[in-house]
Amino acid sequence: MRKFLQIVAITAITVCFCACSSTAENNAVAKHRKIGVQMYTFHKKTLEESLPLMKKAGITGVGLTAGQALSKKYPNVKRIGPDMNKEERAYLKKLLVDNGCVPVSFGVYYTTNKSDIERACAFAKDIGIPIILTESPADWLDDWEKYCAKYGIKMALHNHAIDNKANKYYDPKVVRDLIKNYKHIYACPDNGHWSRSKIDGVEGYKTLEGKIAIVHFKDQKEFGNIKNQPVVFGTGQLNTEALLAELDRQGFGGYFLIEHETNYDNNLPEVIKCAEYLKTH
């Protein structure tokens, strides 16, 4: 009887140890996730006005966007990007440093001129941006590869939803097949737009395994609804725990960019809740 009880006790301790170890590992993964904000989230404010919000949220990663003005001090800079002059770029760098922020991406960058690719790469290197997000045409990828190699950065193909008629990047298989042979070109999957296209996010991540540089991470009120319905992580239908588990399985070490495309006048509370979710799941 005594031996039986000893076995039961040892088994219970082992089970408890394994469970606790698993929980500790999950918490460690969550704690060390790289968290940023795609700044289109705050695009109704200038970058100078919105970076202090990042400090309030305790977030340092900044996904710069051309869809945001720089500062009221520079009213001509309606769009952050390679057209900025030396003085304006210096002010951009100062704003980032003063707010304890780090630029982790720039985009989604659009241009109709292939000659702008090198200008964009030079801008990224100047500012210290490691990744440019684009939805450039497929026949431009060789040029992106060339100039990304020259300037020491990456390009990541971003996707919108199936209602975007400019390309078929909403389909992760299309993106995978386009980028698989490039060294400096990766993917920036947006699982919210996948949902709008009725594409399962977990399967999308699996399709792009090994080629995901950064993600626009979202939850949506309804899966498969073409309308954009962003909600706080964990409160919608996208099974965010399964999405995170798949990226963790892959050993994804890039930034999770929160892009909360709603309630633009006061969406900081939702951004903070999303960041907390990423830290605890």
Short mmCIF file of C-alpha atoms in Angstrom, two decimals:
data_model
loop_
_atom_site.label_atom_id
_atom_site.label_comp_id
_atom_site.label_asym_id
_atom_site.label_seq_id
_atom_site.Cartn_x
_atom_site.Cartn_y
_atom_site.Cartn_z
CA MET A 1 0.00 0.00 0.00
CA ARG A 2 2.81 2.35 0.94
CA LYS A 3 4.56 1.65 -2.36
CA PHE A 4 1.31 2.31 -4.24
CA LEU A 5 0.88 5.67 -2.51
CA GLN A 6 4.47 6.58 -3.31
CA ILE A 7 3.85 5.83 -6.99
CA VAL A 8 0.67 7.93 -6.97
CA ALA A 9 2.50 10.80 -5.30
CA ILE A 10 5.39 10.66 -7.76
CA THR A 11 2.98 10.55 -10.70
CA ALA A 12 1.06 13.56 -9.37
CA ILE A 13 4.26 15.53 -8.88
CA THR A 14 5.43 14.63 -12.38
CA VAL A 15 2.11 15.70 -13.95
CA CYS A 16 2.14 18.93 -11.97
CA PHE A 17 5.76 19.61 -12.93
CA CYS A 18 5.04 19.04 -16.62
CA ALA A 19 1.93 21.22 -16.54
CA CYS A 20 3.75 23.99 -14.69
CA SER A 21 6.70 23.73 -17.09
CA SER A 22 4.35 23.97 -20.07
CA THR A 23 2.62 27.01 -18.56
CA ALA A 24 5.95 28.62 -17.80
CA GLU A 25 7.13 28.03 -21.36
CA ASN A 26 3.95 29.54 -22.79
CA ASN A 27 4.25 32.56 -20.51
CA ALA A 28 7.89 32.98 -21.49
CA VAL A 29 6.95 32.99 -25.16
CA ALA A 30 4.20 35.55 -24.59
CA LYS A 31 6.40 37.73 -22.40
CA HIS A 32 9.09 37.97 -25.04
CA ARG A 33 6.90 38.61 -28.07
CA LYS A 34 7.95 41.67 -30.01
CA ILE A 35 4.99 44.03 -30.02
CA GLY A 36 4.48 47.10 -32.15
CA VAL A 37 1.75 49.23 -33.66
CA GLN A 38 1.09 49.76 -37.35
CA MET A 39 0.79 53.54 -37.18
CA TYR A 40 -2.15 53.71 -39.57
CA THR A 41 -3.99 52.92 -36.33
CA PHE A 42 -3.37 56.56 -35.35
CA HIS A 43 -3.37 58.09 -38.82
CA LYS A 44 -5.85 60.83 -37.94
CA LYS A 45 -3.11 62.26 -35.72
CA THR A 46 0.36 63.25 -36.82
CA LEU A 47 3.24 60.96 -35.94
CA GLU A 48 4.43 63.54 -33.42
CA GLU A 49 1.02 63.50 -31.73
CA SER A 50 0.69 59.71 -31.75
CA LEU A 51 4.11 58.53 -30.57
CA PRO A 52 3.41 59.65 -26.98
CA LEU A 53 0.40 57.32 -27.10
CA MET A 54 2.84 54.50 -27.72
CA LYS A 55 4.67 55.42 -24.53
CA LYS A 56 1.38 55.30 -22.62
CA ALA A 57 0.75 51.84 -24.04
CA GLY A 58 4.24 50.66 -23.13
CA ILE A 59 4.95 49.75 -26.77
CA THR A 60 8.21 50.59 -28.52
CA GLY A 61 7.85 48.99 -31.97
CA VAL A 62 6.63 51.40 -34.67
CA GLY A 63 5.35 50.37 -38.07
CA LEU A 64 5.69 53.67 -39.91
CA THR A 65 3.11 54.33 -42.60
CA ALA A 66 2.97 56.67 -45.57
CA GLY A 67 -0.64 57.20 -44.58
CA GLN A 68 0.31 59.53 -41.73
CA ALA A 69 1.57 63.11 -41.59
CA LEU A 70 4.81 63.84 -39.75
CA SER A 71 4.14 66.92 -37.61
CA LYS A 72 2.31 70.22 -37.60
CA LYS A 73 5.79 71.73 -37.61
CA TYR A 74 6.19 70.37 -41.14
CA PRO A 75 2.75 70.84 -42.72
CA ASN A 76 4.03 69.91 -46.18
CA VAL A 77 4.89 66.38 -45.08
CA LYS A 78 1.47 64.82 -45.51
CA ARG A 79 2.97 61.39 -46.12
CA ILE A 80 6.01 59.94 -44.37
CA GLY A 81 8.41 58.46 -46.89
CA PRO A 82 11.34 58.88 -49.25
CA ASP A 83 10.21 62.31 -50.47
CA MET A 84 11.14 63.80 -47.08
CA ASN A 85 14.21 66.05 -47.10
CA LYS A 86 17.21 65.85 -44.78
CA GLU A 87 15.76 68.19 -42.14
CA GLU A 88 12.42 66.37 -42.08
CA ARG A 89 14.13 63.00 -41.78
CA ALA A 90 16.24 64.27 -38.90
CA TYR A 91 13.06 65.38 -37.13
CA LEU A 92 11.50 61.95 -37.71
CA LYS A 93 14.53 60.28 -36.13
CA LYS A 94 14.39 62.69 -33.20
CA LEU A 95 10.71 61.97 -32.56
CA LEU A 96 11.42 58.23 -32.44
CA VAL A 97 14.37 58.61 -30.06
CA ASP A 98 12.59 61.11 -27.79
CA ASN A 99 9.67 58.70 -27.36
CA GLY A 100 11.82 55.61 -26.88
CA CYS A 101 10.48 54.04 -30.08
CA VAL A 102 12.12 51.88 -32.72
CA PRO A 103 11.05 51.79 -36.39
CA VAL A 104 10.40 48.15 -37.30
CA SER A 105 8.78 48.57 -40.71
CA PHE A 106 7.61 51.11 -43.27
CA GLY A 107 4.56 50.69 -45.46
CA VAL A 108 2.44 49.68 -47.04
CA TYR A 109 4.49 51.57 -49.63
CA TYR A 110 2.81 52.23 -52.98
CA THR A 111 4.34 53.71 -56.10
CA THR A 112 3.66 53.47 -59.81
CA ASN A 113 7.32 54.04 -60.70
CA LYS A 114 9.75 51.14 -60.52
CA SER A 115 12.58 53.66 -60.16
CA ASP A 116 11.21 54.53 -56.69
CA ILE A 117 12.28 51.13 -55.32
CA GLU A 118 15.86 52.21 -54.74
CA ARG A 119 14.71 55.53 -53.24
CA ALA A 120 12.50 53.65 -50.79
CA CYS A 121 15.34 51.30 -49.82
CA ALA A 122 17.73 54.23 -49.33
CA PHE A 123 15.12 55.96 -47.15
CA ALA A 124 14.69 52.85 -45.03
CA LYS A 125 18.41 52.52 -44.47
CA ASP A 126 18.70 56.21 -43.58
CA ILE A 127 15.94 56.01 -40.95
CA GLY A 128 17.02 52.59 -39.65
CA ILE A 129 13.98 50.69 -40.90
CA PRO A 130 14.66 46.96 -41.42
CA ILE A 131 11.59 46.02 -43.50
CA ILE A 132 9.57 47.73 -46.23
CA LEU A 133 6.02 46.49 -46.74
CA THR A 134 4.65 46.69 -50.28
CA GLU A 135 2.10 45.24 -52.65
CA SER A 136 4.30 45.81 -55.68
CA PRO A 137 3.59 43.95 -58.94
CA ALA A 138 5.12 40.51 -59.24
CA ASP A 139 7.40 41.57 -62.09
CA TRP A 140 9.07 44.13 -59.79
CA LEU A 141 10.34 41.55 -57.32
CA ASP A 142 13.74 41.16 -59.00
CA ASP A 143 14.33 44.89 -58.50
CA TRP A 144 13.27 44.71 -54.87
CA GLU A 145 15.66 41.83 -54.35
CA LYS A 146 18.49 43.76 -55.96
CA TYR A 147 18.07 46.95 -53.95
CA CYS A 148 17.21 45.26 -50.66
CA ALA A 149 20.51 43.40 -50.98
CA LYS A 150 22.32 46.65 -51.78
CA TYR A 151 20.91 48.51 -48.75
CA GLY A 152 20.78 45.61 -46.31
CA ILE A 153 17.04 45.52 -45.70
CA LYS A 154 14.07 43.22 -46.39
CA MET A 155 10.91 43.67 -48.37
CA ALA A 156 7.71 41.95 -47.24
CA LEU A 157 4.67 41.47 -49.45
CA HIS A 158 1.56 42.61 -47.63
CA ASN A 159 -1.97 41.46 -48.41
CA HIS A 160 -5.31 43.16 -48.40
CA ALA A 161 -8.56 41.27 -48.92
CA ILE A 162 -10.16 39.56 -51.88
CA ASP A 163 -12.00 42.77 -52.84
CA ASN A 164 -8.64 44.37 -53.71
CA LYS A 165 -8.51 44.15 -57.51
CA ALA A 166 -4.86 45.21 -57.82
CA ASN A 167 -3.44 41.78 -56.97
CA LYS A 168 -4.20 38.33 -55.55
CA TYR A 169 -1.93 38.61 -52.53
CA TYR A 170 -4.88 37.79 -50.28
CA ASP A 171 -4.11 34.18 -51.23
CA PRO A 172 -1.09 33.00 -49.18
CA LYS A 173 -0.29 30.35 -51.81
CA VAL A 174 0.16 33.06 -54.42
CA VAL A 175 2.50 34.98 -52.12
CA ARG A 176 4.44 31.84 -51.19
CA ASP A 177 5.05 30.92 -54.81
CA LEU A 178 6.17 34.44 -55.71
CA ILE A 179 8.68 34.92 -52.87
CA LYS A 180 10.00 31.42 -52.14
CA ASN A 181 13.21 31.78 -54.17
CA TYR A 182 14.19 35.26 -52.99
CA LYS A 183 16.67 35.86 -50.18
CA HIS A 184 15.57 39.36 -49.18
CA ILE A 185 11.84 39.16 -49.92
CA TYR A 186 9.40 37.85 -47.33
CA ALA A 187 5.73 38.10 -46.40
CA CYS A 188 3.82 40.40 -44.08
CA PRO A 189 0.55 38.50 -43.69
CA ASP A 190 -2.51 40.37 -42.45
CA ASN A 191 -4.78 37.73 -40.93
CA GLY A 192 -7.63 40.23 -40.65
CA HIS A 193 -7.75 40.59 -44.42
CA TRP A 194 -7.42 36.81 -44.72
CA SER A 195 -10.56 36.52 -42.59
CA ARG A 196 -12.37 39.00 -44.81
CA SER A 197 -11.40 36.72 -47.72
CA LYS A 198 -12.66 33.58 -45.91
CA ILE A 199 -9.10 32.27 -45.53
CA ASP A 200 -8.19 30.50 -42.30
CA GLY A 201 -5.31 32.28 -40.61
CA VAL A 202 -3.63 29.19 -39.18
CA GLU A 203 -3.52 27.56 -42.61
CA GLY A 204 -2.24 30.82 -44.08
CA TYR A 205 0.63 30.95 -41.61
CA LYS A 206 1.46 27.31 -42.35
CA THR A 207 1.56 28.07 -46.07
CA LEU A 208 4.08 30.88 -45.52
CA GLU A 209 6.21 29.09 -42.92
CA GLY A 210 9.81 30.18 -43.06
CA LYS A 211 9.04 33.33 -45.06
CA ILE A 212 7.15 35.47 -42.53
CA ALA A 213 9.14 38.57 -41.58
CA ILE A 214 6.48 40.52 -39.66
CA VAL A 215 2.71 40.26 -39.17
CA HIS A 216 -0.25 42.60 -39.00
CA PHE A 217 -2.12 40.79 -36.25
CA LYS A 218 -5.89 41.17 -35.83
CA ASP A 219 -9.08 39.74 -34.46
CA GLN A 220 -12.40 40.26 -36.22
CA LYS A 221 -15.97 40.29 -34.95
CA GLU A 222 -16.99 37.77 -37.63
CA PHE A 223 -14.94 35.38 -39.71
CA GLY A 224 -15.60 35.56 -43.45
CA ASN A 225 -17.33 38.95 -43.43
CA ILE A 226 -15.86 41.18 -46.15
CA LYS A 227 -16.47 44.20 -43.95
CA ASN A 228 -13.55 45.18 -41.75
CA GLN A 229 -14.66 44.55 -38.15
CA PRO A 230 -11.58 44.75 -35.91
CA VAL A 231 -12.07 43.95 -32.24
CA VAL A 232 -9.80 43.55 -29.22
CA PHE A 233 -7.77 40.36 -29.45
CA GLY A 234 -9.55 37.35 -27.99
CA THR A 235 -13.04 38.84 -28.27
CA GLY A 236 -13.79 37.95 -31.90
CA GLN A 237 -14.11 34.83 -34.04
CA LEU A 238 -10.54 34.40 -35.31
CA ASN A 239 -9.25 32.02 -32.60
CA THR A 240 -6.29 34.19 -31.78
CA GLU A 241 -4.88 31.57 -29.41
CA ALA A 242 -4.57 29.10 -32.29
CA LEU A 243 -3.00 31.78 -34.49
CA LEU A 244 -0.39 32.57 -31.84
CA ALA A 245 0.23 28.88 -31.22
CA GLU A 246 1.01 28.33 -34.89
CA LEU A 247 3.44 31.22 -35.07
CA ASP A 248 5.06 30.01 -31.84
CA ARG A 249 5.39 26.53 -33.32
CA GLN A 250 7.21 28.03 -36.28
CA GLY A 251 9.56 29.90 -33.95
CA PHE A 252 8.43 33.24 -35.39
CA GLY A 253 10.60 35.96 -33.87
CA GLY A 254 9.39 39.02 -35.73
CA TYR A 255 7.10 41.83 -34.65
CA PHE A 256 3.38 41.50 -34.04
CA LEU A 257 2.01 44.81 -35.31
CA ILE A 258 -1.32 45.83 -33.84
CA GLU A 259 -3.43 47.55 -36.49
CA HIS A 260 -6.71 48.57 -34.91
CA GLU A 261 -8.64 50.10 -37.78
CA THR A 262 -11.63 51.49 -35.94
CA ASN A 263 -12.57 54.14 -33.37
CA TYR A 264 -9.74 56.26 -34.72
CA ASP A 265 -10.44 59.22 -32.45
CA ASN A 266 -9.90 57.19 -29.27
CA ASN A 267 -8.58 53.70 -29.93
CA LEU A 268 -5.68 53.74 -27.47
CA PRO A 269 -7.61 51.72 -24.84
CA GLU A 270 -8.21 48.95 -27.41
CA VAL A 271 -4.55 49.01 -28.47
CA ILE A 272 -3.45 48.62 -24.85
CA LYS A 273 -5.81 45.65 -24.40
CA CYS A 274 -4.47 44.04 -27.57
CA ALA A 275 -0.89 44.48 -26.35
CA GLU A 276 -1.76 42.96 -22.99
CA TYR A 277 -3.31 39.98 -24.76
CA LEU A 278 -0.11 39.37 -26.69
CA LYS A 279 1.89 39.55 -23.47
CA THR A 280 -0.30 37.04 -21.65
CA HIS A 281 -1.21 34.44 -24.28
#
